[in-house]
XYZ file of C-alpha atoms in Angstrom:
687
model
C 54.096 -44.304 -68.810
C 55.672 -42.513 -71.852
C 59.457 -42.977 -72.034
C 60.029 -39.115 -72.019
C 57.151 -37.731 -70.146
C 58.548 -34.218 -70.135
C 59.408 -34.209 -73.751
C 62.455 -35.174 -75.784
C 65.627 -33.384 -74.965
C 66.136 -32.400 -78.553
C 63.848 -29.475 -79.360
C 63.490 -30.415 -83.060
C 62.188 -33.839 -81.989
C 59.358 -32.795 -79.824
C 57.965 -29.607 -81.319
C 54.494 -29.905 -79.796
C 55.937 -30.091 -76.121
C 58.191 -27.309 -76.935
C 55.755 -24.968 -78.336
C 53.055 -25.649 -75.658
C 55.460 -25.318 -72.678
C 58.004 -22.822 -73.846
C 59.424 -20.459 -71.161
C 60.237 -16.968 -72.354
C 63.576 -16.447 -70.783
C 65.559 -12.969 -70.700
C 67.660 -14.013 -73.628
C 64.442 -14.757 -75.756
C 62.936 -11.524 -74.854
C 66.203 -9.649 -75.586
C 66.595 -11.298 -78.950
C 62.939 -10.023 -79.870
C 63.714 -6.553 -78.589
C 67.026 -5.870 -80.387
C 69.273 -7.130 -83.186
C 72.353 -5.750 -81.180
C 73.603 -9.266 -80.337
C 73.490 -11.647 -83.260
C 75.848 -14.211 -81.833
C 74.263 -16.515 -79.383
C 76.669 -18.630 -77.342
C 75.580 -21.601 -75.007
C 77.103 -24.928 -73.734
C 75.587 -28.290 -74.820
C 71.988 -28.599 -73.693
C 71.267 -25.063 -73.081
C 68.380 -24.817 -75.463
C 69.990 -23.134 -78.504
C 67.818 -25.171 -80.903
C 64.717 -24.561 -78.823
C 65.270 -20.727 -79.240
C 65.934 -21.000 -83.067
C 62.543 -22.763 -83.287
C 60.750 -20.369 -81.131
C 62.214 -17.271 -82.632
C 61.705 -18.387 -86.252
C 58.108 -19.110 -85.383
C 57.712 -15.598 -83.883
C 59.100 -13.986 -86.819
C 57.086 -16.011 -89.184
C 53.939 -14.231 -87.828
C 55.189 -10.817 -88.716
C 53.923 -9.405 -92.021
C 56.405 -9.007 -94.895
C 58.988 -11.057 -93.142
C 60.768 -14.201 -94.555
C 62.512 -16.623 -92.205
C 65.437 -18.811 -93.177
C 66.934 -21.480 -90.949
C 70.262 -22.730 -92.034
C 71.763 -25.879 -90.743
C 75.039 -27.141 -92.318
C 75.363 -30.879 -93.078
C 78.153 -32.741 -91.432
C 79.603 -34.629 -94.455
C 79.482 -31.487 -96.523
C 81.404 -29.456 -93.859
C 84.104 -32.213 -93.837
C 84.182 -32.044 -97.626
C 84.447 -28.211 -97.444
C 87.598 -28.499 -95.247
C 89.274 -29.890 -98.300
C 88.458 -27.051 -100.606
C 89.254 -24.468 -97.828
C 92.936 -25.922 -97.620
C 93.783 -24.230 -100.773
C 93.838 -20.936 -98.788
C 96.914 -22.254 -97.021
C 97.757 -22.666 -93.461
C 97.311 -19.146 -92.191
C 94.522 -18.875 -89.810
C 93.583 -15.249 -91.128
C 93.705 -16.293 -94.662
C 91.471 -19.329 -94.075
C 89.125 -17.153 -91.954
C 88.995 -14.523 -94.631
C 88.201 -17.005 -97.429
C 85.604 -18.836 -95.218
C 83.894 -15.340 -94.542
C 83.703 -14.499 -98.306
C 82.164 -17.988 -99.164
C 79.592 -17.936 -96.259
C 78.539 -14.288 -97.123
C 78.027 -15.239 -100.633
C 76.066 -18.462 -99.610
C 73.772 -16.418 -97.341
C 73.146 -13.855 -100.164
C 72.354 -16.744 -102.565
C 69.873 -18.323 -100.191
C 68.186 -14.952 -99.690
C 67.967 -14.423 -103.494
C 66.789 -18.023 -104.159
C 63.862 -16.960 -101.752
C 63.054 -13.888 -103.505
C 63.100 -15.610 -106.954
C 60.563 -18.170 -105.429
C 58.336 -15.453 -103.835
C 55.154 -14.417 -105.721
C 55.694 -10.807 -104.965
C 59.417 -10.045 -104.309
C 60.389 -11.630 -107.741
C 58.947 -8.761 -109.472
C 61.386 -6.380 -107.738
C 64.444 -8.478 -108.254
C 66.911 -7.608 -110.903
C 67.031 -11.231 -112.175
C 68.865 -10.541 -115.343
C 72.018 -9.006 -113.838
C 72.557 -12.100 -111.562
C 71.198 -14.885 -113.753
C 74.409 -16.816 -113.861
C 74.682 -16.803 -110.087
C 71.077 -18.046 -109.743
C 71.566 -20.861 -112.442
C 74.788 -22.008 -110.725
C 73.498 -21.992 -107.120
C 70.674 -24.501 -107.592
C 67.364 -25.016 -105.952
C 66.136 -24.624 -102.372
C 66.116 -28.365 -101.762
C 69.884 -28.635 -101.615
C 71.723 -27.805 -98.223
C 73.595 -24.565 -98.256
C 76.964 -26.316 -97.360
C 76.569 -28.619 -100.412
C 75.911 -25.788 -102.706
C 78.808 -23.273 -101.331
C 81.215 -26.254 -101.519
C 80.300 -26.978 -105.173
C 80.611 -23.257 -105.956
C 83.951 -23.053 -104.449
C 85.254 -26.035 -106.246
C 84.044 -24.646 -109.678
C 85.977 -21.310 -108.974
C 89.163 -22.690 -107.194
C 89.952 -25.804 -109.112
C 90.312 -23.989 -112.360
C 92.931 -21.840 -110.699
C 96.532 -22.028 -111.420
C 98.020 -24.499 -108.769
C 100.996 -22.151 -108.132
C 98.668 -19.293 -107.202
C 99.309 -17.781 -103.768
C 96.474 -18.079 -101.123
C 96.494 -14.152 -101.079
C 95.574 -14.149 -104.828
C 92.984 -16.930 -104.334
C 91.165 -14.797 -101.765
C 91.293 -11.545 -103.764
C 90.062 -13.628 -106.952
C 87.247 -15.224 -104.987
C 85.840 -11.810 -104.012
C 85.835 -10.947 -107.619
C 84.222 -14.139 -108.790
C 81.411 -13.730 -106.077
C 80.449 -10.277 -107.169
C 79.342 -9.455 -103.743
C 78.749 -5.810 -104.405
C 76.418 -6.630 -107.097
C 74.448 -9.163 -104.897
C 74.190 -6.688 -102.209
C 72.679 -4.145 -104.545
C 70.167 -6.414 -105.979
C 69.031 -7.672 -102.668
C 68.626 -4.152 -101.039
C 66.780 -2.887 -104.186
C 64.265 -5.904 -103.969
C 63.915 -5.718 -100.185
C 63.446 -1.955 -100.174
C 60.819 -2.004 -102.937
C 58.901 -4.973 -101.578
C 59.153 -3.504 -98.119
C 60.330 -7.056 -96.869
C 62.764 -8.207 -94.148
C 64.717 -11.319 -94.099
C 65.604 -12.943 -90.779
C 68.027 -15.832 -90.820
C 68.933 -18.367 -87.949
C 72.035 -20.460 -88.359
C 71.936 -23.520 -86.075
C 74.084 -26.631 -85.277
C 77.175 -24.876 -86.484
C 79.206 -27.788 -84.743
C 78.133 -30.342 -87.500
C 81.200 -31.764 -89.002
C 83.351 -29.466 -86.677
C 86.968 -30.515 -86.022
C 88.972 -28.804 -83.260
C 92.031 -27.619 -85.227
C 92.833 -24.254 -87.001
C 90.888 -25.066 -90.090
C 87.749 -26.213 -88.447
C 87.737 -23.192 -86.147
C 88.347 -20.730 -88.985
C 85.352 -22.270 -91.045
C 83.047 -21.371 -87.975
C 84.797 -17.932 -87.273
C 84.252 -17.008 -90.983
C 80.486 -17.748 -90.685
C 80.260 -15.823 -87.455
C 81.978 -12.862 -89.138
C 79.596 -13.067 -92.161
C 76.633 -12.998 -89.971
C 77.821 -9.813 -88.124
C 78.833 -7.929 -91.362
C 75.581 -8.849 -93.266
C 73.376 -6.785 -90.557
C 75.427 -3.538 -91.433
C 75.995 -4.131 -95.090
C 72.335 -4.828 -95.801
C 71.002 -2.149 -93.556
C 68.947 -4.490 -91.393
C 66.807 -5.577 -94.491
C 68.549 -8.971 -93.864
C 69.630 -9.767 -90.306
C 71.031 -13.157 -89.216
C 71.729 -14.848 -86.053
C 74.339 -17.491 -85.326
C 74.055 -20.005 -82.509
C 77.282 -21.641 -81.281
C 78.577 -23.848 -78.738
C 80.665 -22.300 -75.997
C 83.684 -24.400 -76.724
C 83.786 -23.399 -80.367
C 83.372 -19.810 -79.184
C 86.351 -20.200 -76.780
C 88.460 -21.596 -79.589
C 87.662 -18.549 -81.964
C 88.561 -16.143 -79.047
C 91.832 -17.982 -78.748
C 92.829 -18.069 -82.293
C 91.293 -14.849 -83.831
C 93.403 -11.768 -83.090
C 90.400 -9.626 -84.045
C 87.967 -11.379 -81.723
C 87.707 -8.500 -79.002
C 87.138 -5.928 -81.769
C 84.726 -7.798 -83.844
C 82.912 -10.512 -82.039
C 82.979 -10.151 -78.468
C 80.611 -7.136 -78.328
C 78.081 -8.984 -80.621
C 77.670 -11.904 -78.246
C 74.708 -12.988 -76.125
C 75.575 -15.812 -73.732
C 72.581 -18.163 -72.675
C 72.256 -18.756 -68.830
C 69.990 -20.609 -66.896
C 69.200 -20.364 -63.160
C 66.908 -22.001 -60.445
C 64.026 -19.600 -61.239
C 64.137 -20.107 -64.985
C 64.596 -23.888 -64.761
C 61.810 -24.333 -62.358
C 59.413 -22.506 -64.489
C 60.403 -24.612 -67.596
C 60.036 -27.869 -65.617
C 56.642 -26.769 -64.234
C 55.461 -25.880 -67.646
C 56.155 -28.994 -69.014
C 54.608 -30.869 -66.059
C 51.411 -28.889 -66.865
C 51.355 -30.193 -70.613
C 52.484 -33.755 -69.668
C 49.765 -34.130 -67.087
C 47.199 -31.781 -68.593
C 47.188 -29.432 -65.476
C 45.603 -26.067 -65.185
C 47.172 -25.179 -61.847
C 48.902 -21.703 -62.100
C 51.204 -22.062 -58.930
C 54.391 -23.494 -59.767
C 55.074 -24.994 -56.317
C 51.791 -26.635 -56.473
C 52.389 -28.151 -59.881
C 55.830 -29.532 -58.667
C 54.221 -30.814 -55.407
C 51.423 -32.464 -57.274
C 53.883 -34.873 -59.101
C 56.478 -35.447 -56.334
C 56.424 -37.209 -52.822
C 58.249 -37.107 -49.591
C 61.631 -35.297 -49.643
C 61.246 -34.020 -53.094
C 58.418 -31.892 -52.479
C 58.612 -28.176 -52.340
C 61.368 -26.059 -53.813
C 63.824 -27.588 -51.659
C 63.179 -30.938 -53.399
C 63.673 -29.246 -56.766
C 67.057 -27.745 -55.597
C 68.269 -31.252 -54.792
C 67.437 -32.531 -58.279
C 68.967 -29.443 -59.733
C 72.189 -29.941 -57.592
C 72.777 -32.965 -59.814
C 72.829 -31.024 -63.200
C 74.907 -28.201 -64.685
C 71.821 -25.767 -64.731
C 70.893 -26.734 -68.063
C 67.511 -27.689 -69.311
C 68.745 -30.934 -71.070
C 70.209 -32.217 -67.745
C 67.038 -31.627 -65.605
C 65.006 -33.113 -68.326
C 66.872 -36.185 -68.691
C 67.008 -36.677 -64.886
C 63.344 -36.007 -64.417
C 62.399 -38.200 -67.383
C 64.328 -40.983 -66.169
C 62.932 -40.687 -62.619
C 59.197 -40.634 -63.943
C 60.006 -43.752 -65.998
C 61.093 -45.505 -63.053
C 58.128 -44.386 -61.027
C 55.885 -45.594 -63.977
C 57.571 -48.999 -63.781
C 56.358 -49.354 -60.112
C 52.939 -48.187 -61.025
C 53.339 -44.732 -59.535
C 52.718 -41.205 -61.126
C 54.906 -39.262 -58.254
C 58.630 -39.361 -58.314
C 60.427 -39.734 -55.065
C 64.041 -39.379 -53.782
C 64.776 -42.918 -54.758
C 63.949 -42.366 -58.310
C 66.289 -39.463 -58.547
C 69.080 -41.370 -56.775
C 68.736 -44.281 -58.941
C 69.600 -42.339 -62.026
C 72.172 -39.987 -60.618
C 75.322 -42.318 -61.603
C 74.412 -42.432 -65.239
C 73.591 -38.751 -65.263
C 76.977 -37.842 -63.464
C 78.884 -40.027 -66.141
C 77.140 -38.273 -68.894
C 77.920 -34.879 -67.586
C 81.574 -35.510 -66.946
C 81.926 -36.851 -70.496
C 80.191 -33.901 -71.886
C 82.630 -31.556 -70.123
C 85.736 -33.323 -71.396
C 84.358 -33.206 -75.020
C 83.328 -29.831 -74.666
C 86.748 -28.372 -73.784
C 89.014 -30.822 -75.423
C 90.509 -28.340 -77.683
C 90.970 -25.294 -75.349
C 91.744 -27.436 -72.365
C 93.356 -30.769 -73.527
C 94.545 -31.687 -70.019
C 91.094 -31.332 -68.425
C 90.349 -35.010 -68.313
C 93.696 -35.780 -66.638
C 93.160 -33.015 -63.987
C 89.585 -34.048 -63.320
C 90.698 -37.532 -62.609
C 92.931 -36.169 -59.732
C 89.887 -35.861 -57.698
C 88.664 -39.467 -57.993
C 87.898 -41.010 -54.657
C 88.713 -37.707 -52.831
C 86.669 -35.848 -50.516
C 83.813 -33.567 -52.034
C 85.399 -30.498 -50.089
C 88.927 -29.714 -50.326
C 91.404 -26.699 -49.444
C 93.256 -25.065 -52.391
C 96.439 -26.425 -50.819
C 95.049 -30.117 -50.965
C 93.840 -29.431 -54.428
C 97.223 -28.198 -55.547
C 99.028 -31.329 -54.260
C 96.446 -33.453 -56.306
C 96.977 -31.450 -59.550
C 100.744 -31.552 -58.886
C 100.767 -35.449 -59.403
C 99.082 -34.985 -62.700
C 101.639 -32.480 -63.924
C 104.197 -35.174 -64.320
C 104.209 -35.617 -68.291
C 106.688 -38.498 -68.729
C 103.967 -40.825 -69.373
C 102.377 -38.452 -71.988
C 102.621 -39.050 -75.794
C 99.834 -36.781 -77.106
C 101.542 -33.532 -78.267
C 98.432 -31.028 -77.212
C 98.141 -32.719 -73.946
C 101.951 -32.661 -73.371
C 101.984 -28.977 -74.308
C 99.018 -28.102 -72.127
C 100.752 -29.932 -69.001
C 103.900 -28.070 -69.692
C 102.075 -24.676 -69.775
C 100.193 -25.521 -66.641
C 103.064 -25.547 -64.466
C 101.355 -23.585 -61.685
C 98.738 -25.853 -59.764
C 96.783 -22.828 -58.638
C 96.500 -21.741 -62.274
C 94.960 -25.084 -63.143
C 92.564 -24.689 -60.257
C 91.211 -21.484 -61.673
C 90.904 -23.084 -65.091
C 88.943 -25.986 -63.457
C 86.698 -23.188 -61.757
C 86.236 -21.461 -65.172
C 84.659 -24.568 -66.612
C 82.421 -25.136 -63.581
C 84.018 -28.272 -62.195
C 84.855 -26.783 -58.901
C 83.285 -23.970 -56.932
C 84.764 -21.509 -54.529
C 83.385 -20.784 -51.115
C 82.134 -17.309 -50.681
C 82.299 -16.169 -47.019
C 79.928 -13.298 -47.669
C 77.100 -15.481 -48.736
C 78.215 -18.683 -47.087
C 77.762 -20.659 -50.138
C 79.596 -22.182 -52.947
C 79.796 -20.164 -56.104
C 80.169 -21.871 -59.549
C 80.880 -20.470 -62.961
C 79.357 -22.226 -65.892
C 80.326 -20.192 -68.959
C 83.892 -21.045 -69.475
C 85.185 -17.519 -68.965
C 88.569 -16.963 -67.180
C 87.860 -16.108 -63.524
C 88.508 -12.811 -61.913
C 88.042 -14.312 -58.304
C 90.798 -14.403 -55.895
C 92.125 -17.847 -54.632
C 94.164 -18.027 -51.542
C 95.867 -20.998 -49.617
C 92.927 -21.161 -47.284
C 90.165 -21.120 -49.970
C 87.571 -23.766 -49.631
C 86.721 -25.764 -52.977
C 83.843 -28.027 -53.737
C 83.597 -30.527 -56.578
C 80.268 -29.957 -58.405
C 77.854 -32.427 -56.949
C 76.844 -33.492 -60.601
C 80.409 -34.945 -61.159
C 80.922 -36.737 -57.822
C 79.307 -40.207 -58.673
C 81.327 -40.281 -61.950
C 84.459 -39.889 -59.822
C 83.559 -42.868 -57.769
C 83.230 -40.751 -54.641
C 80.896 -42.924 -52.595
C 80.837 -40.377 -49.731
C 79.231 -37.687 -51.388
C 76.406 -37.214 -48.807
C 73.720 -36.683 -51.341
C 71.244 -34.933 -49.009
C 68.299 -32.721 -49.829
C 69.186 -30.440 -46.995
C 72.476 -29.573 -48.553
C 71.145 -28.510 -51.655
C 70.694 -25.055 -50.777
C 74.422 -24.595 -49.916
C 75.145 -24.374 -53.745
C 74.603 -21.097 -55.526
C 75.434 -20.860 -59.331
C 76.673 -17.474 -60.217
C 76.783 -16.341 -63.829
C 79.387 -13.667 -64.767
C 77.625 -10.423 -65.295
C 80.444 -9.141 -67.547
C 79.819 -11.918 -70.050
C 76.094 -11.838 -69.898
C 75.721 -7.878 -70.082
C 73.181 -7.997 -72.961
C 70.480 -9.677 -70.712
C 71.615 -8.044 -67.378
C 73.646 -4.759 -67.531
C 73.169 -3.901 -71.167
C 69.417 -4.707 -71.071
C 68.852 -2.902 -67.850
C 70.758 0.122 -69.034
C 68.694 0.336 -72.142
C 65.396 0.100 -70.256
C 66.638 2.518 -67.590
C 67.238 4.967 -70.362
C 63.755 4.520 -71.732
C 62.236 4.942 -68.294
C 64.118 8.284 -67.618
C 63.211 9.648 -71.178
C 59.411 9.675 -69.982
C 60.195 12.261 -67.455
C 61.805 14.586 -69.994
C 58.720 14.561 -72.079
C 56.285 17.498 -71.336
C 52.429 16.891 -71.644
C 50.708 18.649 -74.459
C 50.668 19.229 -78.185
C 54.133 20.387 -78.521
C 56.020 17.228 -77.336
C 53.506 14.767 -78.443
C 55.484 13.027 -81.069
C 58.109 12.347 -78.475
C 55.483 10.768 -76.182
C 54.187 8.582 -79.125
C 57.656 7.519 -79.967
C 58.200 6.547 -76.201
C 55.091 4.540 -75.952
C 55.705 2.760 -79.172
C 59.267 1.725 -77.957
C 57.880 0.645 -74.555
C 55.120 -1.476 -76.123
C 57.718 -3.158 -78.404
C 59.850 -3.908 -75.356
C 57.060 -5.047 -72.905
C 55.042 -7.026 -75.373
C 57.804 -8.216 -77.753
C 56.591 -11.772 -77.494
C 52.973 -11.155 -77.686
C 52.435 -8.638 -80.456
C 54.040 -8.476 -83.852
C 53.717 -6.083 -86.821
C 53.639 -3.131 -84.503
C 53.007 0.053 -86.436
C 52.041 3.750 -85.521
C 49.668 6.105 -87.417
C 49.724 9.677 -86.432
C 46.667 11.989 -86.134
C 46.254 15.708 -85.274
C 45.628 15.251 -81.331
C 46.584 11.475 -81.104
C 48.178 8.568 -82.504
C 47.098 4.808 -82.929
C 49.117 1.803 -82.522
C 48.120 -1.300 -84.353
C 49.522 -4.726 -83.955
C 48.907 -8.500 -84.759
C 47.826 -10.456 -81.630
C 49.495 -14.057 -81.934
C 47.792 -15.154 -78.651
C 50.671 -16.934 -77.071
C 49.885 -16.014 -73.435
C 46.734 -16.861 -71.441
C 45.544 -13.155 -71.406
C 46.353 -12.534 -75.057
C 44.767 -15.861 -75.994
C 41.542 -14.610 -74.259
C 41.669 -11.318 -75.888
C 42.105 -13.162 -79.222
C 39.168 -15.526 -78.759
C 36.570 -13.874 -76.460
C 37.164 -10.403 -77.784
C 37.970 -11.156 -81.319
C 41.187 -9.256 -81.325
C 43.565 -10.762 -83.828
C 44.298 -6.953 -84.356
C 45.016 -4.877 -81.462
C 44.374 -0.985 -81.495
C 45.725 1.456 -78.962
C 45.008 5.282 -79.209
C 47.703 7.343 -77.563
C 47.078 10.808 -76.065
C 49.895 13.017 -74.415
C 47.676 14.453 -71.674
C 45.989 13.729 -68.457
C 42.196 13.278 -68.513
C 40.376 11.938 -71.354
C 37.089 13.042 -73.063
C 34.022 11.103 -74.087
C 35.071 11.713 -77.799
C 38.426 10.083 -76.914
C 36.580 6.894 -75.946
C 34.216 7.180 -78.841
C 37.004 7.613 -81.390
C 38.608 4.493 -80.643
C 35.335 2.577 -80.527
C 34.259 3.896 -83.920
C 37.450 2.744 -85.317
C 37.097 -0.802 -84.408
C 33.443 -1.122 -84.614
C 33.050 -2.283 -88.245
C 36.022 -4.501 -87.723
C 33.971 -6.947 -85.237
C 36.723 -6.297 -82.627
C 35.401 -6.002 -79.228
C 38.345 -4.838 -77.114
C 40.833 -1.791 -77.521
C 43.203 0.327 -75.467
C 43.730 4.037 -74.749
C 47.101 5.195 -73.176
C 47.441 8.701 -71.728
C 49.494 10.595 -69.120
C 47.275 9.567 -66.013
C 49.069 8.526 -62.834
C 47.271 5.045 -62.677
C 44.960 2.760 -64.519
C 41.762 3.742 -62.627
C 38.820 5.307 -64.379
C 36.889 8.166 -62.850
C 33.341 7.178 -61.594
C 31.482 10.112 -62.782
C 32.745 10.408 -66.455
C 35.000 7.554 -67.681
C 33.123 4.776 -66.064
C 29.915 5.911 -67.601
C 31.492 6.250 -71.032
C 32.892 2.769 -70.880
C 29.752 1.307 -70.004
C 27.728 3.342 -72.622
C 30.073 2.094 -75.364
C 29.951 -1.460 -73.931
C 26.072 -1.463 -73.820
C 25.633 0.104 -77.383
C 28.338 -1.614 -79.269
C 29.637 -4.510 -77.174
C 33.242 -2.949 -77.162
C 35.377 -2.940 -74.085
C 37.732 0.113 -73.874
C 40.645 -0.295 -71.393
C 42.652 2.742 -70.252
C 46.284 2.255 -69.439
C 48.314 5.075 -67.945
C 51.910 6.004 -68.913
C 52.993 5.465 -65.264
C 51.696 1.741 -65.600
C 54.000 1.329 -68.587
C 56.855 2.971 -66.560
C 56.339 0.612 -63.519
C 56.244 -2.356 -65.951
C 59.568 -1.350 -67.525
C 61.157 -1.103 -64.291
C 60.015 -4.437 -63.331
C 61.028 -5.861 -66.710
C 64.735 -5.190 -65.724
C 64.388 -8.115 -63.324
C 64.463 -11.425 -65.196
C 62.076 -12.850 -62.710
C 59.392 -10.072 -63.385
C 59.700 -9.722 -67.226
C 56.356 -11.163 -67.567
C 54.686 -9.049 -65.077
C 52.739 -7.026 -67.534
C 50.673 -9.986 -68.606
C 49.552 -10.703 -65.047
C 48.628 -7.049 -64.494
C 46.796 -6.940 -67.788
C 44.807 -10.051 -66.742
C 43.905 -8.542 -63.446
C 42.789 -5.198 -64.986
C 40.604 -6.734 -67.690
C 39.076 -8.749 -64.888
C 38.304 -5.634 -62.811
C 36.630 -4.149 -65.949
C 34.471 -7.159 -66.752
C 33.573 -8.215 -62.994
C 33.355 -4.797 -61.431
C 33.280 -1.817 -63.375
C 31.248 -3.012 -66.407
C 29.882 -6.164 -64.926
C 29.865 -8.274 -67.946
C 27.933 -11.505 -67.726
C 29.856 -14.401 -69.349
C 27.677 -16.812 -71.380
């Protein structure tokens, strides 16, 4: 059996598995729908690089869109530290210099792409920025190397006695950022192009000190600024680890004002992880089974069968894709060594100790900067019961607060500042090491986002060490039991993840309410066309690209490119030759024969065999005496199938899309609807 049957845990090392099994999470949909949140934060193994790959692939399918993926190089970042030391020791000075440098670097990467683009180079004022282009170098060199070299050429010629403040001011002049912005905007507007940048692996060469944090902080600030300065002709997304994000929030006094509201947090729950795993099982074992539980049961045995078995496996993880994939890959490898294709409880149990050690080490590394005493405090719980009261936990913490044996300055400071054991417990809760019992839900609640908790801890509070750490703590009495898996409920802080829960819900809720304010008829038809366009962009953000609208006298037409990345849209692409999708929109109830003929005439010479009409009807049903006859007439004469969608159908789908578990419901409904047309209403006989 293949070593990693469910694929490599690093997205960039197993592109084929990633693309064929990718599960579209709420975060993925949110990033397609809006540029509002351009800083994406996630812990190790939460799929940041997978998101970068799939988002860049999606945008590459858009017309007049150029995609750039920026990944710093470790050794050059280390070298960059030496250069940025010239800005002094003040965090804000280093951040300001770093922001200028990264902004210049991103501009020059965009300009380099323009220079090498057959069309855009004709709109680029090369003459005015010739010196910058020559100095910057070719595309094959990494961005970090080029900006380091540029900084050296500017700063090393300076007077050594020049103040950091003067260096920063002079750097801005040397970069000529205003000129570069003017040139980029002019070329992008004339060429009607948009550039989308993704910055990944910003932890390469990262050192958890003021200088290291300021370098990443500067990059983050430049990404936020660029979207506004370049009027969304250039947009950028930065993907950073949670520990670095927390370090920035701790060091940057402007964090709340400039960064916090631009952030999207990556969260995983049982539903999304189950879908991810089942998608990978389908690809790995070439399965066509649609039901997730049946897919899981087909490759598991005994106690691991059913969702309860999956919950048990998930209990040993931190609700991250990497964790569950490592666990299941190892389990399948063990099963293969015993000539089995199904995994059993013993396969999971055998790999649990290694997984537990890895998870605890990851936790220590991830928060070593903002929580230096974390490892010391987690060791307090070695060989202790899995469940403890707050009072017992405080007694254990008190033993660790004695710092007489500590020589490390940061660790000693953290211990001195942590003089209140209850406060330490709250910090351990905030990083997901312990959970708090919730009487209302009769379950343990864990936080995995590193945010300071707002939950109340009292002396009688019951705490639980997260099961994924128990074996690493040498607790032999953890009672790994599938029946207990359901006692754990992982809660993600709604305030932090507002983009995919509250913020997204609010935006969709506003869109839904807008429909009821639009009257039918000619007078408000433009408002209705705009509403349908927004709704289609939200509901089919991952399926259709290059969505445009053309207005006529009594209707409008939406045209879009179908990238065929879902079963139904792949069927529409291949069986109905719809690489381009056309939708006519009417702000009225009831359609005429001419309305149906109009859309069929439009696509007849394009060899497209399917199109849509959207109007203000209450449902998607077509009238037997009129519409059904017209649909059959057009199909029999031209071989074209016309599908009617009602505005109420779109409204219902928008409402469902507010629930992360139902954001893909529209594709299921579209599949059913087309099946109804072909099997019942038109009775198309497939060859």
